[in-house]
Amino acid sequence: MTAPRTLHRTTVAQSWAWMRLDILIRLIPLTVGPLVFSWFTGTPLADFGLSFAHPLRDVAISIPLGLAGFAIATGFASYLGRRSGRWFVPTVPDLTVQSVYYIVLNAPIEEWFFRGFVQGMLSRWWQAPAIAVLVATAIFGAYHFLDRWGWRPVVGATAAGLFLGLIYLWQPSPPSLLAPTLVHAAITCGFLSLGPYVLYYWRRKSLG
């Protein structure tokens, strides 16, 4: 398969143009929704995974799983770039901005909503954790269509969501969002920021 024909070096200005809208129309609602639910129902926030009961264990499993997720996401981004003929690689300043955004905002908020809130509440309501994982994963995957992603990226996001859902499921009680959040951040950076950046410079160096 041929290499991408068009290289796009994204800038901080370009990223901030979509980030500011993303914060308003996506991240704020995803953050506030579970808080409102908790306030009306009296559900403790710990039931949504806001717990640091086993941080050493969470960090220890996040390192190998995060590295694996990063590598797979980077390879998948390369595959999609080759298929589409377009390759989006951040400039150095934009690499920093995007990576911080994915690590500090995107990953924690998406895990808070989809794993902590949706998966956690469905699991408690239905008393069927495996079914809750599958339903939450389907919702997580379908939600990426809102960004007008094609079906291939959505399949990738759904697979990542299943992986993260299983990480959240298979842990000691009380559940914590720490491990899935760290792995989520690694996957997103591999797919959208650091992964494409590393591949770009590795390929450029190998050709030059």
XYZ file of C-alpha atoms in Angstrom:
208
model
C 0.000 0.000 0.000
C 1.366 3.429 -0.923
C 2.426 6.044 1.608
C 0.139 9.020 2.320
C 0.273 11.509 -0.555
C -0.596 14.660 1.411
C 1.132 15.736 4.613
C -0.668 18.181 6.908
C 1.396 19.759 9.709
C -1.180 20.923 12.227
C -0.588 24.061 14.297
C -1.658 25.287 17.720
C -4.047 27.777 16.116
C -5.738 25.013 14.129
C -6.045 22.768 17.157
C -7.339 25.528 19.414
C -10.022 26.318 16.818
C -11.611 22.895 17.359
C -10.633 22.469 21.008
C -12.564 25.486 22.251
C -15.723 24.208 20.574
C -15.014 20.678 21.733
C -14.806 21.828 25.338
C -18.145 23.623 25.121
C -20.253 21.132 23.199
C -18.705 17.827 24.284
C -16.454 17.840 27.333
C -18.527 20.111 29.560
C -21.765 18.133 29.009
C -19.938 14.835 29.565
C -18.561 16.209 32.823
C -21.732 17.808 34.118
C -24.158 14.997 33.250
C -22.968 12.518 35.895
C -22.644 15.322 38.465
C -26.274 16.318 37.943
C -27.340 12.675 38.155
C -25.368 12.269 41.382
C -26.943 15.386 42.876
C -30.513 14.340 42.054
C -30.144 10.694 43.077
C -27.685 10.997 45.938
C -25.309 8.574 44.230
C -21.784 8.897 45.666
C -19.186 10.027 43.150
C -17.079 7.053 44.199
C -19.682 4.888 42.460
C -18.572 6.540 39.216
C -14.972 5.482 39.728
C -13.662 8.547 41.562
C -11.466 6.470 43.815
C -7.739 6.053 44.344
C -8.022 2.927 46.452
C -5.274 1.007 44.630
C -3.062 3.540 42.798
C 0.128 1.469 42.726
C -1.697 -1.467 41.189
C -3.418 0.821 38.675
C -0.210 2.513 37.570
C 1.631 -0.814 37.376
C -0.878 -2.349 34.974
C -1.268 0.904 33.037
C 2.367 0.955 31.941
C 2.406 -2.241 29.830
C -1.203 -1.849 28.708
C -0.647 1.798 27.828
C 2.489 1.022 25.829
C 0.673 -1.724 23.947
C -2.302 0.539 23.298
C -0.031 3.347 22.129
C 1.766 1.078 19.659
C -1.451 -0.382 18.252
C -3.064 3.055 17.939
C 0.009 4.434 16.174
C -0.020 1.557 13.724
C -3.737 2.010 13.132
C -3.268 5.738 12.471
C -0.567 4.881 9.934
C -2.878 2.367 8.261
C -5.691 4.915 7.988
C -3.300 7.538 6.642
C -2.122 5.175 3.935
C -5.685 4.362 2.946
C -6.825 7.974 2.790
C -3.630 9.419 1.334
C -3.620 12.084 4.064
C -1.273 12.267 7.010
C -1.839 14.671 9.903
C 1.287 15.342 11.952
C 1.433 18.054 14.639
C 4.188 20.629 14.768
C 6.257 20.587 17.962
C 4.172 23.251 19.776
C 0.949 21.610 18.619
C 2.236 18.216 19.724
C 2.510 19.584 23.254
C -0.890 21.274 23.182
C -2.700 18.270 21.741
C -1.031 15.775 24.066
C -1.834 17.847 27.154
C -5.426 18.172 25.966
C -5.813 14.428 25.492
C -4.115 13.549 28.786
C -5.576 16.224 31.075
C -9.064 16.713 29.622
C -10.175 14.232 26.980
C -9.159 10.918 28.545
C -10.294 11.666 32.125
C -13.641 13.125 31.033
C -14.487 10.367 28.559
C -13.583 7.708 31.115
C -15.594 9.521 33.775
C -18.673 9.466 31.559
C -18.481 6.223 29.574
C -16.786 3.872 32.016
C -17.506 5.422 35.399
C -21.036 6.664 34.750
C -22.556 4.673 31.867
C -20.845 1.328 32.401
C -20.904 1.623 36.175
C -24.578 2.534 36.436
C -25.701 -0.078 33.896
C -23.725 -2.711 35.758
C -25.427 -1.831 39.038
C -28.902 -1.551 37.536
C -28.755 -4.784 35.564
C -26.410 -6.749 37.841
C -24.751 -7.912 34.623
C -21.270 -6.367 34.338
C -20.380 -8.072 31.053
C -23.517 -6.793 29.328
C -22.868 -3.331 30.764
C -19.390 -3.374 29.214
C -20.800 -4.300 25.804
C -23.558 -1.678 25.890
C -21.245 1.079 27.140
C -18.725 0.108 24.460
C -21.371 0.299 21.738
C -22.439 3.743 22.952
C -18.816 4.885 23.107
C -18.156 3.701 19.564
C -21.348 5.180 18.120
C -20.661 8.511 19.793
C -17.575 8.929 17.609
C -19.851 9.209 14.581
C -20.789 12.641 15.975
C -17.315 13.809 14.940
C -18.060 12.516 11.429
C -15.473 9.785 11.698
C -15.572 7.103 9.022
C -16.502 3.557 9.889
C -12.909 2.350 10.127
C -11.866 4.878 12.807
C -15.120 4.168 14.641
C -14.348 0.448 14.631
C -10.945 1.287 16.096
C -12.497 3.526 18.747
C -15.010 0.812 19.615
C -12.243 -1.759 20.033
C -10.374 0.677 22.270
C -13.565 1.253 24.255
C -13.985 -2.478 24.826
C -10.377 -2.722 25.992
C -10.884 0.168 28.421
C -14.190 -1.236 29.628
C -12.548 -4.543 30.483
C -9.750 -2.750 32.336
C -12.373 -0.927 34.397
C -14.313 -4.134 35.008
C -11.417 -6.362 36.047
C -10.081 -4.550 39.073
C -10.436 -4.760 42.841
C -13.312 -3.014 44.575
C -13.905 -0.115 44.802
C -13.466 0.546 41.075
C -11.142 3.327 40.006
C -10.908 5.252 36.756
C -7.158 5.713 37.121
C -5.985 2.726 35.058
C -8.430 3.105 32.135
C -7.768 6.849 32.051
C -4.005 6.392 31.777
C -4.383 3.751 29.073
C -6.969 5.879 27.255
C -4.549 8.818 27.218
C -1.802 6.617 25.784
C -4.088 5.285 23.044
C -5.312 8.742 22.041
C -1.797 10.178 21.940
C -0.702 7.208 19.848
C -3.534 7.760 17.412
C -3.651 11.553 17.154
C -0.519 13.288 18.435
C 2.705 11.640 19.590
C 2.241 8.499 17.505
C 1.997 10.265 14.119
C 4.785 12.639 15.174
C 7.166 9.798 16.037
C 6.337 7.913 12.838
C 6.855 11.010 10.722
C 10.327 11.714 12.090
C 11.323 8.071 12.062
C 10.364 7.754 8.400
C 11.989 11.045 7.485
C 15.211 9.991 9.188
C 15.194 6.578 7.520
C 14.751 8.210 4.100
C 17.319 10.910 4.685
